[in-house]
Short mmCIF file of C-alpha atoms in Angstrom, two decimals:
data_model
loop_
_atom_site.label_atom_id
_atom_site.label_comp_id
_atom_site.label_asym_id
_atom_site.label_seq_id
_atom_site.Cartn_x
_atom_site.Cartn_y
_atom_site.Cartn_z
CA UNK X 1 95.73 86.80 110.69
CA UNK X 2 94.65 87.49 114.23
CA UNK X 3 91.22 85.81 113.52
CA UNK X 4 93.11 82.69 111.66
CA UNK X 5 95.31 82.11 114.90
CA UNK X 6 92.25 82.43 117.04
CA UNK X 7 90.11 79.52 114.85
CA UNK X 8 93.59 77.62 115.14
CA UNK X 9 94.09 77.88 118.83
CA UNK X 10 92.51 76.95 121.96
CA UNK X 11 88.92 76.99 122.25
CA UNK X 12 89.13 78.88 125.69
CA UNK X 13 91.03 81.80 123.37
CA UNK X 14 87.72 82.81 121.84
CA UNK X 15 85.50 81.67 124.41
CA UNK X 16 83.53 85.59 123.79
CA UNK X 17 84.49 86.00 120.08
CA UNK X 18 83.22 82.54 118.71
CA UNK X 19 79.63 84.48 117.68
CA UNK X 20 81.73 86.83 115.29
CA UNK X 21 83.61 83.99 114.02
CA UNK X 22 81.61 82.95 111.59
CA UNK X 23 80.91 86.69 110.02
CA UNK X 24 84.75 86.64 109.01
CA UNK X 25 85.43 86.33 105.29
CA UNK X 26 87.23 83.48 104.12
CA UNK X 27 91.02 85.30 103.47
CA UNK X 28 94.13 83.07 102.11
CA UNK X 29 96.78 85.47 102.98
CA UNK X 30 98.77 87.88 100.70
CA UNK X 31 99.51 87.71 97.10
CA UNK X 32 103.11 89.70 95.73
CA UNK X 33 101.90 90.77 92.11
CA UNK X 34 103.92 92.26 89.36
CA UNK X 35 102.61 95.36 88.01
CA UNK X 36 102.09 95.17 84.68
CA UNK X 37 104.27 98.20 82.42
CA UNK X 38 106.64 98.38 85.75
CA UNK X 39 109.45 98.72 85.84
CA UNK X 40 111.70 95.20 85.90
CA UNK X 41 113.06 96.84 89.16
CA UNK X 42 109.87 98.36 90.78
CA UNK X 43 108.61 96.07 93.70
CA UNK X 44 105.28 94.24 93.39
CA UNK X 45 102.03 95.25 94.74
CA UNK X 46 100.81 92.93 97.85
CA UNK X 47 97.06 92.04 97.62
CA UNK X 48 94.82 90.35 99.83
CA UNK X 49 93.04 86.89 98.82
CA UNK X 50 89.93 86.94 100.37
CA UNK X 51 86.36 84.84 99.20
CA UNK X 52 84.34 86.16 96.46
CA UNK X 53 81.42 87.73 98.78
CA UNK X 54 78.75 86.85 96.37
CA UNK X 55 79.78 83.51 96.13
CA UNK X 56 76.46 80.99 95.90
CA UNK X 57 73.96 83.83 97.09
CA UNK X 58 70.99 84.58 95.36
CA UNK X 59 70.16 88.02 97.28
CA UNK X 60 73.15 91.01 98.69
CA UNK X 61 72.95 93.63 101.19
CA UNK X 62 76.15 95.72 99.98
CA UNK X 63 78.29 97.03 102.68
CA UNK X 64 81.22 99.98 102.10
CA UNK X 65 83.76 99.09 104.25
CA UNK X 66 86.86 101.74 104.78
CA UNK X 67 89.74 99.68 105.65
CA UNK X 68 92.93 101.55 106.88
CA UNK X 69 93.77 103.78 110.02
CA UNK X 70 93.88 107.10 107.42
CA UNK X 71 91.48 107.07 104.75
CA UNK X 72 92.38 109.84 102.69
CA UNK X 73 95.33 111.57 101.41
CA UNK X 74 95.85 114.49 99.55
CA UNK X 75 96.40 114.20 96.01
CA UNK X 76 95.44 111.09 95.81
CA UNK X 77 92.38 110.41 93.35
CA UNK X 78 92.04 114.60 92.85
CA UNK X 79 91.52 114.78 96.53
CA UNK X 80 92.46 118.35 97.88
CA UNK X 81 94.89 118.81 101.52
CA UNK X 82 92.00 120.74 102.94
CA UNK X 83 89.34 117.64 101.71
CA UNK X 84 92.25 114.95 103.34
CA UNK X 85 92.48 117.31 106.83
CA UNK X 86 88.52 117.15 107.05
CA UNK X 87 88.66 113.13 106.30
CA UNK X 88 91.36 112.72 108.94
CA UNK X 89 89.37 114.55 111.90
CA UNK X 90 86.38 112.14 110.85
CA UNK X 91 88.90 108.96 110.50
CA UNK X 92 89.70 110.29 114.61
CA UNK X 93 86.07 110.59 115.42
CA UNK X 94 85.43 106.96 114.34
CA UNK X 95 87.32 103.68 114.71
CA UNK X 96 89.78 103.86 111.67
CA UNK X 97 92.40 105.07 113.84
CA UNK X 98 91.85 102.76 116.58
CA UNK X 99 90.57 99.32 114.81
CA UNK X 100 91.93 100.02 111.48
CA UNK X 101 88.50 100.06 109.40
CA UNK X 102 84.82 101.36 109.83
CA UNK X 103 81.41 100.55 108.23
CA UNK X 104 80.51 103.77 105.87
CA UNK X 105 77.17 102.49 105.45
CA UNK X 106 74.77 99.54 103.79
#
């Protein structure tokens, strides 16, 4: 959202970002989707829209991307606490905490 309002604003707004600009996926917001076997009552899930990454290229470098300030939790997926206290004094070493995502590797 914060890189939509930038492209959408001034020019002088992104006078040292407009090199990253163009890296940005293409996103179109947030999608509410039913869950399907939920409950009639249970909320819907909220999804991001963003570009199919492979879209039109003939050769991929594949990136893992964490995105979140916390990127573990225990009992989630079989993780254990002590597995979830290790990945949360790595998530503080790096910049989940602070940006919200990290690059795990290509």
């Amino acid at each position: 959202e914060q890189a939509r309002s930038l492209l959408q604003g001034p020019a002088h707004a992104r006078r040292g970002l407009q090199p990253l600009l163009s890296f940005l996926l293409d996103y179109a917001g947030v999608a509410s989707c039913p869950v399907e076997g939920a409950h009639p009552n249970e909320a819907p899930n909220d999804l991001l829209v963003m570009r199919n990454m492979r879209d039109g290229c003939k050769k991929l470098r594949m990136l893992d991307i964490k995105i979140g300030e916390k990127t573990a939790s225990a009992g989630w997926q079989g993780k254990s606490r002590m597995a979830a206290l290790k990945q949360d004094c790595l998530d503080v070493l790096t910049n989940s905490k602070g940006e919200g995502f990290r690059l795990e590797g290509f």
